[in-house]
Amino acid sequence: MYNLPREVILTTADQQRTPASDPSTSGATASAEARSSVDTGESPSKNLERIARTLRRHIISMTATAGSGHPGGSLSAVEIITCLFFQVLRCRASDPEWVERDRFILSKGHAAPLLYAALAETGYLPVGELCTLREMNSRLQGHPDKTCTPGVEMTCGSLGQGLSFGIGVALAARLNSLDYRVYVLLGDGECDEGQVWEATMSAAHFRIDNLVAIIDHNKLQIDGWNREVMNLEPFPDKWHAFGWHVVEVNGHDILQLLAAFGEAKQMKGRPTAIIAHTIKGKGVSFMENNVDFHGKAPTPEEADRALKELA
Amino acid sequence: MKELSSTREAYGKTLLALGRENPDIVVLDADLSKSTMTQFFAKGFPQRFFDCGIAEQNMVGIAAGLASSGKIAFASTFAVFATARCYDQLRMCVAQPHLNVKVVATHGGITVGEDGLSHQSIEDLALSCALPGFAVIVPADAVETTQVIRAAAATPGPFYVRLGRPKVPRVLSHDYRFVLGKAATLRQGFDATIVAIGIMVSRALEAAESLSQQGIDCRVLNMSTVKPLDVEAIVQAAADTGAVVTAEEHLEHGGLGARVAQVVARHQAVPMAFVALKDAFASSGTSEELLQRYGLTSAEIEKAVMSAVSRKKR
């Protein structure tokens, strides 16, 4: 077990968090660290890039402390989650069950460290709790558990199920005359599961337009490259053929991601798939495109090197 | 000949009535609405009915999403597909978060008949009972089905309700009141107890009638709630009668018999016997032919009672 010094895990957020601003505005309340950069006149995308770096540091610290977990597929989706939690989602950390909130559903449940880091930096959880990842009695279970963690919309970890769940949540908005939107994050390897395509077909059939699937397309799964394990191509064509509006972006480019989310909001009568081309392990040189770090935590030495790179 | 009643039809009509009473009721099906009888609701409330096509895993996930957003979601298909086909979805999306999803499966057991083993659900009770937090119910006739469906709608949490294809004899009177988790004593007796569910309830009553003419007075319990089990009624029956026989249209392992035996072993050990399917798949045939072939008859129940009674300690 690698115990990081407390100050490494606690960012400035815990000490400096101020009460939430107007909760009706888009995006949850960012941590003081994040907001201070706005005050200094940084561009919004620079601000989000700073937050992304903070989330990456959390992922490294959390998995290293736990001694297990999934850093690779957490790091690849950092910009996607950053854009959602700090810009796109209409939500209230102080009221996780707010009925009009936008819903974020993590279908690739192994990216739990990333989700928890975002929930902490937006005020759903104390940042100091992040170091309890995977511990007995922790609210931060190895894969997300809807029943114990504020802000977690769905119990997940068994792949292929989030999009179906998201369709039900999206249909409920229609039935309840609410205008919330539903965002589901899938892995690319996850798309091997047949249920994903059952869901894809039905979302288009039900003409759901308040649903966005984001696929973290890092091209790697446990046994190797997608194309070697189970070829997904032609991947965008498949989503298109199933009746979805498809947008391909560089999944590490904040501006491209924000533009894609904006485009999805304009779509009427069909759901949108954002295929985000990403790099597994992004941000840490020795983890990038290294499938060994799919489900392996960094050693203490590796964590130190990674945190230096992310300083 | 006793009056026959269709549990499926009772389900469909009750859903339609519930739809009128409660706008939060939604119904999902997997291309079998004409057989499961969700078609009545589909016609009455097309905006609240979702035919998911032949995709049961997706159906369960969508039902869970609707339930997590405040809806009471009824999801129906044949029993064999409603459990085995989408088990992980039931486990992850419904059982663990304890959502308000009511899986109402029709065509349970071997009385599906001619379609054969692919459509005969012989292990669905074992599977559904193994899902933490699920209530599992097998109504005996149409009268009980109506009340079970209403109880499921009114009670928060996940339910699995198993109905059959063929019409069944009516065994309960119109003043019968289903209570979740409570067995109903359909016949009083002190020589042995027959605990039965579903289509086996009418056979248990026939067996009890026949046995009474041989001087053996059987208590008959309709144990429609298979989970949570009415422990009190079983313990009382074991204490009062000293022999317990179970009867079910399901595999011997993991169904009603196994659950009742656990209670008897723990609280009030008495001789038991089990009328159930043995460890094998069944074949095609008419319902009656199959029930004869695989020993799900009143005659087999009688034999089982004699066996258990003969093993009582004098």
XYZ file of C-alpha atoms in Angstrom:
625
model
C 0.000 0.000 0.000
C 1.360 3.384 -1.040
C 0.306 6.180 1.263
C 0.647 9.523 -0.381
C 1.281 12.463 1.898
C -2.036 14.073 2.732
C -1.112 17.373 1.119
C -0.661 15.673 -2.214
C -4.182 14.355 -2.133
C -5.812 17.445 -0.741
C -5.765 20.113 -3.359
C -6.665 23.646 -2.527
C -10.316 22.857 -3.201
C -11.235 21.605 0.264
C -9.846 24.529 2.139
C -11.017 27.216 -0.235
C -14.387 26.010 -1.488
C -17.000 28.728 -1.221
C -20.774 28.292 -1.361
C -22.192 27.368 -4.730
C -23.045 30.176 -7.059
C -26.377 30.354 -8.859
C -27.146 26.684 -9.362
C -29.304 27.290 -12.399
C -26.272 28.213 -14.438
C -24.617 25.587 -16.557
C -21.807 23.614 -15.053
C -21.345 22.739 -11.409
C -19.454 25.032 -9.167
C -15.772 24.675 -9.847
C -13.288 24.531 -7.028
C -11.671 27.673 -5.765
C -8.514 26.687 -7.573
C -10.395 26.539 -10.840
C -12.252 29.782 -10.277
C -9.170 31.683 -9.278
C -7.808 31.106 -12.747
C -10.922 32.743 -14.180
C -10.289 35.737 -11.971
C -6.785 36.036 -13.335
C -8.168 36.429 -16.802
C -7.323 32.997 -18.239
C -9.419 31.907 -21.198
C -12.221 29.468 -20.370
C -10.460 26.638 -22.183
C -7.211 27.314 -20.282
C -9.248 27.191 -17.102
C -10.690 23.813 -18.057
C -7.229 22.580 -18.974
C -6.076 23.453 -15.457
C -8.985 21.511 -14.009
C -8.143 18.580 -16.264
C -4.616 18.550 -14.885
C -5.983 18.559 -11.325
C -8.231 15.593 -12.136
C -5.271 13.730 -13.617
C -3.279 14.280 -10.443
C -6.182 12.924 -8.415
C -6.383 9.810 -10.605
C -2.700 9.085 -10.080
C -2.834 9.750 -6.340
C -6.015 7.766 -5.787
C -4.986 4.652 -7.674
C -1.474 4.728 -6.246
C -2.860 5.027 -2.718
C -5.378 2.263 -3.302
C -2.724 0.074 -4.904
C -5.220 -0.948 -7.584
C -7.696 0.560 -10.009
C -7.868 1.694 -13.613
C -5.711 4.736 -14.394
C -5.419 4.277 -18.188
C -9.062 4.592 -19.139
C -9.588 7.270 -16.499
C -6.833 9.466 -17.903
C -8.113 9.139 -21.472
C -11.529 10.597 -20.589
C -10.361 13.510 -18.425
C -11.148 16.308 -20.900
C -14.580 14.773 -21.668
C -15.483 14.729 -17.977
C -13.970 18.157 -17.385
C -16.111 19.729 -20.098
C -19.231 17.984 -18.802
C -18.852 18.647 -15.078
C -17.369 22.130 -15.290
C -19.226 23.559 -18.271
C -21.992 21.505 -19.844
C -24.016 19.794 -17.103
C -26.857 21.638 -15.377
C -26.552 20.289 -11.853
C -26.359 21.212 -8.181
C -23.740 19.590 -5.981
C -25.754 20.695 -2.956
C -28.811 18.818 -4.267
C -27.623 15.686 -6.122
C -31.211 14.471 -6.630
C -32.461 17.776 -8.095
C -35.183 16.604 -10.446
C -34.281 18.968 -13.288
C -30.569 18.133 -13.295
C -28.792 16.908 -16.377
C -27.772 13.291 -15.865
C -24.272 11.957 -16.355
C -24.103 8.180 -16.546
C -20.736 6.474 -16.462
C -21.162 3.274 -18.438
C -17.437 2.447 -18.428
C -17.525 2.020 -14.660
C -13.828 1.281 -14.350
C -13.188 5.011 -14.860
C -14.515 5.451 -11.322
C -11.398 7.358 -10.114
C -12.075 10.028 -12.729
C -15.757 10.292 -11.807
C -14.972 10.550 -8.097
C -12.305 13.193 -8.758
C -14.814 15.260 -10.743
C -17.503 14.812 -8.083
C -15.030 15.965 -5.452
C -13.835 18.991 -7.407
C -17.442 20.040 -8.023
C -18.430 19.702 -4.376
C -20.402 16.453 -4.275
C -17.695 14.845 -2.138
C -14.922 16.190 0.077
C -11.670 16.136 -1.867
C -10.035 14.580 1.185
C -12.232 11.514 0.767
C -10.604 10.637 -2.562
C -7.766 8.828 -0.782
C -10.266 6.256 0.530
C -10.828 4.808 -2.960
C -11.462 1.044 -2.830
C -11.137 0.866 0.969
C -13.502 -1.111 3.142
C -16.361 1.182 4.267
C -15.456 3.848 1.719
C -18.205 5.473 -0.335
C -15.778 5.268 -3.232
C -16.235 1.657 -4.267
C -13.992 0.050 -6.877
C -16.742 0.569 -9.415
C -19.490 3.173 -8.867
C -22.383 2.274 -6.571
C -25.510 4.397 -6.950
C -26.657 3.547 -3.452
C -23.699 5.019 -1.579
C -22.116 7.864 -3.555
C -23.785 11.259 -4.109
C -23.801 12.192 -7.785
C -23.500 8.606 -9.038
C -26.569 8.007 -11.208
C -26.143 4.295 -11.844
C -24.436 1.289 -10.358
C -22.035 0.178 -13.051
C -18.889 -1.769 -13.793
C -20.425 -4.592 -15.789
C -19.970 -3.166 -19.256
C -22.567 -2.477 -21.911
C -25.463 -1.388 -19.697
C -25.243 2.384 -19.308
C -26.764 3.402 -22.617
C -29.926 1.359 -21.998
C -30.263 2.915 -18.557
C -29.706 6.351 -20.076
C -32.493 5.755 -22.595
C -34.897 5.053 -19.734
C -33.812 8.223 -17.948
C -34.166 10.222 -21.178
C -37.636 8.808 -21.871
C -38.688 9.762 -18.341
C -37.844 13.390 -19.157
C -40.275 13.211 -22.064
C -43.006 11.645 -19.899
C -42.451 14.123 -17.076
C -42.238 17.165 -19.378
C -38.755 18.008 -18.131
C -35.981 19.381 -20.329
C -32.939 17.760 -18.753
C -30.349 16.058 -20.943
C -28.655 12.699 -20.472
C -24.971 12.065 -21.144
C -23.566 8.539 -21.190
C -19.835 7.831 -21.343
C -18.870 4.517 -22.932
C -15.551 2.893 -23.621
C -14.690 1.703 -27.104
C -13.929 -1.848 -25.972
C -17.278 -1.743 -24.209
C -18.898 -1.504 -27.629
C -18.055 -5.194 -28.119
C -21.092 -5.845 -25.925
C -24.223 -6.627 -27.922
C -26.440 -4.693 -25.543
C -24.769 -1.451 -26.652
C -26.170 -2.008 -30.138
C -29.597 -2.994 -28.835
C -29.585 0.340 -27.043
C -28.227 2.243 -30.025
C -30.990 0.881 -32.246
C -33.722 1.654 -29.740
C -32.581 5.207 -28.925
C -32.937 6.131 -32.591
C -36.231 4.227 -32.848
C -37.680 6.170 -29.916
C -36.380 9.417 -31.501
C -34.611 10.454 -28.321
C -32.814 13.775 -28.778
C -31.974 14.588 -25.160
C -29.400 11.787 -25.114
C -25.699 12.009 -25.946
C -23.365 9.027 -26.006
C -19.688 9.904 -25.706
C -17.343 7.116 -26.686
C -13.876 7.348 -25.183
C -12.153 5.919 -28.247
C -8.662 5.251 -26.950
C -8.298 2.209 -29.254
C -7.054 -0.046 -26.457
C -8.725 -2.745 -24.395
C -7.289 -5.211 -21.898
C -6.015 -7.759 -24.394
C -4.608 -5.193 -26.804
C -5.626 -2.862 -29.636
C -9.325 -2.852 -30.558
C -8.466 -3.829 -34.109
C -6.673 -6.943 -32.885
C -9.053 -8.014 -30.126
C -12.350 -7.177 -31.834
C -12.380 -4.812 -34.755
C -14.892 -1.982 -34.324
C -14.414 -0.369 -37.703
C -16.058 1.249 -39.469
C -16.969 2.622 -36.047
C -18.513 6.045 -36.844
C -20.381 4.506 -39.789
C -21.988 1.996 -37.452
C -23.419 4.694 -35.187
C -24.560 6.606 -38.250
C -26.192 3.509 -39.719
C -28.053 2.971 -36.457
C -29.678 6.391 -36.888
C -27.490 8.600 -34.721
C -26.028 12.011 -35.425
C -22.278 11.417 -35.212
C -19.558 13.905 -34.316
C -15.884 12.953 -34.261
C -13.541 15.031 -32.147
C -10.095 15.033 -30.641
C -11.135 13.961 -27.161
C -8.354 15.948 -25.540
C -9.301 19.220 -27.263
C -11.552 21.212 -24.939
C -12.863 23.517 -27.644
C -13.710 20.669 -30.004
C -15.526 18.848 -27.215
C -17.517 21.921 -26.173
C -18.483 22.535 -29.789
C -19.652 18.941 -30.113
C -21.791 19.187 -26.977
C -23.275 22.392 -28.366
C -24.005 20.726 -31.696
C -25.714 17.828 -29.909
C -28.059 20.240 -28.148
C -29.287 21.491 -31.521
C -30.174 18.024 -32.842
C -33.885 17.301 -32.969
C -35.450 13.885 -33.319
C -32.341 11.772 -32.945
C -29.578 11.122 -30.456
C -25.967 12.234 -30.873
C -22.831 10.130 -30.573
C -19.604 11.970 -29.897
C -16.727 9.740 -30.858
C -13.836 11.182 -28.924
C -10.455 10.073 -30.232
C -8.281 9.790 -27.175
C -5.040 8.330 -25.891
C -5.175 5.780 -23.125
C -3.092 6.999 -20.186
C -3.053 10.544 -21.608
C -0.881 13.029 -19.760
C 1.625 10.621 -18.262
C 4.388 9.781 -20.708
C 4.964 6.200 -19.647
C 1.255 5.422 -19.415
C 0.233 6.776 -22.805
C -0.846 3.997 -25.166
C 0.438 1.499 -22.615
C -2.286 -1.061 -22.044
C -0.484 -2.381 -18.970
C -1.979 0.559 -17.102
C -5.553 -0.364 -18.010
C -6.105 -2.044 -14.684
C -2.827 -1.581 -12.842
C -2.085 1.190 -10.371
C 1.194 3.076 -10.562
C 3.852 2.068 -8.056
C 4.964 4.759 -5.577
C 7.911 5.606 -7.806
C 5.751 5.734 -10.915
C 3.235 7.914 -9.107
C 5.985 10.366 -8.149
C 7.185 10.540 -11.761
C 3.626 10.966 -13.028
C 2.806 13.735 -10.556
C 6.003 15.576 -11.549
C 4.914 15.427 -15.186
C 1.493 16.740 -14.186
C 2.824 19.499 -11.944
C -65.101 -29.110 -14.213
C -63.822 -26.080 -12.327
C -63.970 -22.617 -13.833
C -60.805 -21.840 -15.813
C -59.068 -18.491 -15.627
C -56.194 -16.888 -17.502
C -53.526 -15.321 -15.322
C -52.067 -13.510 -18.343
C -55.371 -11.923 -19.198
C -55.867 -10.897 -15.579
C -52.419 -9.274 -15.706
C -53.175 -7.359 -18.904
C -56.507 -6.068 -17.642
C -55.067 -5.083 -14.275
C -52.259 -3.164 -15.976
C -54.791 -1.261 -18.026
C -56.733 -0.362 -14.876
C -53.529 0.692 -13.107
C -52.631 2.825 -16.108
C -55.860 4.777 -15.654
C -55.277 5.193 -11.934
C -51.598 6.098 -11.877
C -49.820 8.182 -14.543
C -46.432 6.935 -13.300
C -47.090 3.373 -14.485
C -45.040 2.559 -17.597
C -44.891 -0.775 -19.406
C -42.158 -2.373 -21.510
C -42.262 -5.501 -23.605
C -39.919 -7.385 -25.901
C -42.063 -8.130 -28.952
C -44.445 -10.409 -27.070
C -47.178 -7.995 -26.033
C -49.878 -10.131 -27.658
C -48.825 -13.109 -25.544
C -47.981 -11.327 -22.297
C -51.195 -9.292 -22.681
C -49.441 -5.976 -22.201
C -51.175 -5.162 -25.481
C -54.183 -3.823 -23.569
C -52.015 -1.206 -21.874
C -50.187 -0.521 -25.139
C -53.459 0.367 -26.835
C -54.729 2.377 -23.868
C -51.544 4.322 -23.166
C -49.264 4.287 -26.206
C -47.130 7.126 -24.822
C -46.289 5.061 -21.747
C -45.676 1.767 -23.524
C -42.290 0.884 -24.964
C -41.894 -2.132 -27.198
C -38.157 -2.771 -27.075
C -38.144 -5.399 -29.782
C -36.425 -8.718 -29.234
C -33.839 -7.221 -26.897
C -34.494 -8.174 -23.291
C -31.232 -6.851 -21.874
C -31.924 -3.414 -23.285
C -35.511 -3.608 -22.038
C -34.400 -4.212 -18.461
C -31.878 -1.370 -18.641
C -34.480 1.054 -19.990
C -36.960 -0.073 -17.330
C -34.336 0.614 -14.667
C -33.642 4.080 -16.077
C -37.349 4.895 -16.049
C -37.685 3.557 -12.507
C -34.736 5.620 -11.317
C -36.595 8.660 -12.637
C -39.737 8.062 -10.594
C -41.665 5.661 -12.798
C -43.153 2.299 -11.810
C -41.862 0.150 -14.646
C -43.527 -3.151 -15.562
C -41.380 -5.210 -17.948
C -42.781 -8.342 -19.530
C -41.693 -11.197 -21.724
C -41.614 -14.990 -21.399
C -40.152 -16.245 -18.111
C -37.183 -17.951 -19.733
C -36.110 -14.684 -21.377
C -37.075 -12.445 -18.458
C -34.536 -14.064 -16.168
C -31.741 -16.032 -17.813
C -31.421 -13.809 -20.877
C -30.954 -10.588 -18.917
C -29.696 -11.774 -15.560
C -26.741 -9.427 -15.218
C -28.981 -6.492 -16.127
C -31.429 -7.508 -13.396
C -28.512 -7.846 -11.005
C -26.695 -4.582 -11.756
C -29.451 -2.212 -12.846
C -32.435 -3.387 -10.798
C -31.507 -5.496 -7.763
C -28.447 -3.623 -6.504
C -29.986 -0.133 -6.648
C -33.336 -1.665 -5.513
C -35.321 0.061 -8.230
C -39.039 0.002 -8.814
C -39.007 -2.492 -11.673
C -41.699 -5.162 -11.812
C -40.677 -8.054 -14.015
C -43.897 -9.880 -14.839
C -43.041 -12.993 -16.814
C -45.559 -15.175 -18.579
C -45.154 -18.695 -19.995
C -43.367 -19.959 -16.895
C -42.679 -23.658 -16.368
C -43.099 -26.602 -18.726
C -46.771 -25.942 -19.473
C -45.568 -23.693 -22.293
C -45.886 -27.104 -23.902
C -45.263 -27.733 -27.565
C -42.609 -25.034 -28.017
C -40.246 -27.259 -26.088
C -37.232 -26.719 -23.881
C -36.051 -23.406 -25.364
C -39.265 -21.771 -24.187
C -39.806 -23.701 -20.956
C -38.634 -21.849 -17.902
C -37.641 -24.371 -15.262
C -35.048 -22.359 -13.320
C -36.500 -18.844 -13.197
C -37.457 -19.012 -9.520
C -33.958 -20.101 -8.514
C -32.510 -17.220 -10.525
C -34.923 -14.544 -9.325
C -34.752 -15.656 -5.681
C -30.966 -15.284 -5.850
C -31.286 -11.566 -6.636
C -30.932 -9.649 -3.347
C -33.990 -7.581 -2.509
C -36.312 -9.080 -5.119
C -39.812 -10.180 -4.123
C -40.741 -13.347 -6.035
C -44.380 -14.291 -6.484
C -46.229 -17.086 -8.275
C -49.992 -16.468 -8.274
C -52.253 -19.517 -8.217
C -55.041 -18.178 -10.421
C -56.482 -15.075 -12.046
C -58.093 -13.801 -8.846
C -54.736 -13.793 -7.113
C -52.887 -12.414 -10.140
C -54.967 -9.248 -10.135
C -54.159 -8.639 -6.490
C -50.482 -9.518 -6.851
C -50.062 -7.022 -9.691
C -51.733 -4.329 -7.622
C -49.529 -5.172 -4.624
C -46.406 -5.021 -6.816
C -47.397 -1.601 -8.137
C -48.058 -0.331 -4.626
C -44.908 -1.737 -3.010
C -41.560 -0.032 -3.705
C -38.728 -2.220 -4.957
C -38.102 -4.969 -7.497
C -40.563 -7.804 -8.111
C -40.507 -10.967 -10.177
C -43.988 -12.340 -10.858
C -44.323 -15.640 -12.723
C -47.447 -16.402 -14.726
C -48.214 -19.325 -17.022
C -49.438 -19.839 -20.567
C -52.474 -22.103 -20.120
C -55.637 -21.216 -18.309
C -55.739 -22.596 -14.779
C -58.603 -23.717 -12.522
C -59.835 -21.039 -10.190
C -58.829 -22.041 -6.654
C -59.418 -18.824 -4.744
C -62.733 -17.168 -3.997
C -63.448 -13.566 -4.851
C -63.156 -12.550 -1.211
C -59.555 -13.882 -1.093
C -57.059 -11.226 -0.045
C -53.436 -11.589 -1.120
C -50.949 -10.358 1.474
C -47.324 -10.028 0.368
C -45.153 -12.490 2.270
C -48.084 -14.418 3.746
C -49.194 -17.937 2.866
C -52.896 -18.688 2.562
C -54.278 -21.809 4.232
C -56.655 -23.260 1.650
C -57.407 -26.408 3.589
C -56.904 -27.207 7.247
C -55.378 -30.514 8.343
C -53.051 -32.036 10.930
C -51.489 -35.154 9.352
C -49.272 -33.491 6.739
C -48.831 -30.162 4.943
C -48.676 -29.582 1.218
C -47.011 -26.288 0.301
C -47.786 -25.452 -3.319
C -47.480 -22.636 -5.855
C -48.964 -21.770 -9.237
C -50.620 -24.546 -11.190
C -49.715 -27.052 -8.474
C -52.120 -25.484 -5.979
C -55.196 -27.012 -7.621
C -53.384 -30.364 -7.814
C -52.474 -30.106 -4.132
C -56.140 -29.578 -3.268
C -57.112 -32.612 -5.372
C -54.457 -34.717 -3.631
C -55.642 -33.535 -0.213
C -59.223 -34.452 -1.078
C -58.191 -37.933 -2.189
C -55.944 -38.447 0.863
C -58.722 -37.431 3.240
C -60.714 -40.402 1.972
C -57.766 -42.554 3.027
C -57.781 -40.993 6.495
C -54.919 -38.528 5.990
C -55.918 -34.931 6.602
C -53.629 -32.535 4.780
C -53.149 -28.863 5.324
C -52.721 -27.032 2.010
C -50.765 -23.783 1.897
C -50.729 -21.522 -1.137
C -47.200 -20.103 -0.802
C -47.576 -17.570 -3.614
C -44.876 -15.345 -2.161
C -41.812 -17.535 -2.691
C -39.596 -14.712 -1.455
C -39.763 -13.428 1.217
C -41.073 -16.744 2.506
C -43.745 -16.945 5.221
C -41.467 -18.612 7.765
C -44.086 -18.499 10.496
C -46.661 -20.457 8.469
C -44.100 -23.113 7.519
C -42.833 -23.580 11.059
C -46.395 -23.755 12.379
C -47.352 -26.282 9.706
C -44.296 -28.423 10.426
C -45.017 -28.341 14.151
C -48.733 -29.060 13.724
C -48.553 -31.754 11.057
C -45.079 -33.306 11.361
C -44.576 -33.775 7.602
C -44.158 -31.256 4.770
C -44.443 -31.777 1.007
C -43.757 -29.075 -1.561
C -45.168 -28.937 -5.101
C -43.932 -26.655 -7.872
C -43.527 -26.463 -11.646
C -39.813 -25.793 -11.374
C -36.526 -27.601 -10.876
C -36.187 -29.308 -7.521
C -32.977 -27.387 -6.872
C -33.254 -23.741 -5.952
C -37.023 -23.391 -6.061
C -39.851 -23.517 -3.535
C -38.879 -26.919 -2.138
C -35.303 -25.925 -1.422
C -36.420 -22.707 0.241
C -39.057 -24.405 2.399
C -36.575 -27.159 3.340
C -34.145 -24.525 4.580
C -36.810 -23.132 6.917
C -37.858 -26.590 8.108
C -34.251 -27.663 8.719
C -33.483 -24.512 10.640
C -36.602 -24.214 12.797
C -38.681 -27.379 12.917
C -37.087 -30.460 11.356
C -39.689 -32.923 10.056
C -39.726 -35.432 7.151
C -40.162 -33.761 3.770
C -40.811 -34.774 0.178
C -40.572 -32.757 -3.005
C -42.752 -32.750 -6.104
C -40.769 -30.870 -8.720
C -38.833 -31.294 -11.943
C -35.694 -33.355 -11.635
C -32.316 -32.242 -12.958
C -33.166 -32.328 -16.671
C -34.783 -30.366 -19.482
C -38.267 -31.319 -20.617
C -39.511 -32.007 -24.125
C -42.306 -30.866 -26.414
C -45.841 -32.021 -25.763
C -49.175 -30.765 -24.569
C -49.279 -29.271 -21.099
C -51.129 -32.250 -19.663
C -48.833 -34.784 -21.334
C -45.804 -33.002 -19.932
C -47.209 -32.723 -16.420
C -47.874 -36.483 -16.500
C -44.464 -37.332 -17.966
C -42.548 -35.247 -15.440
C -44.602 -36.181 -12.415
C -46.340 -32.900 -11.649
C -49.681 -34.516 -10.789
C -51.988 -34.898 -7.831
C -51.099 -38.616 -7.799
C -47.411 -37.769 -7.341
C -48.298 -35.355 -4.558
C -50.262 -38.135 -2.853
C -47.261 -40.474 -3.107
C -44.986 -37.789 -1.708
C -47.312 -37.193 1.234
C -47.428 -40.941 1.983
C -43.638 -41.044 1.851
C -43.181 -38.130 4.220
C -45.856 -39.367 6.605
C -44.291 -42.853 6.680
C -41.032 -41.324 7.855
C -42.568 -39.506 10.806
C -41.093 -40.492 14.157
C -43.662 -42.491 16.116
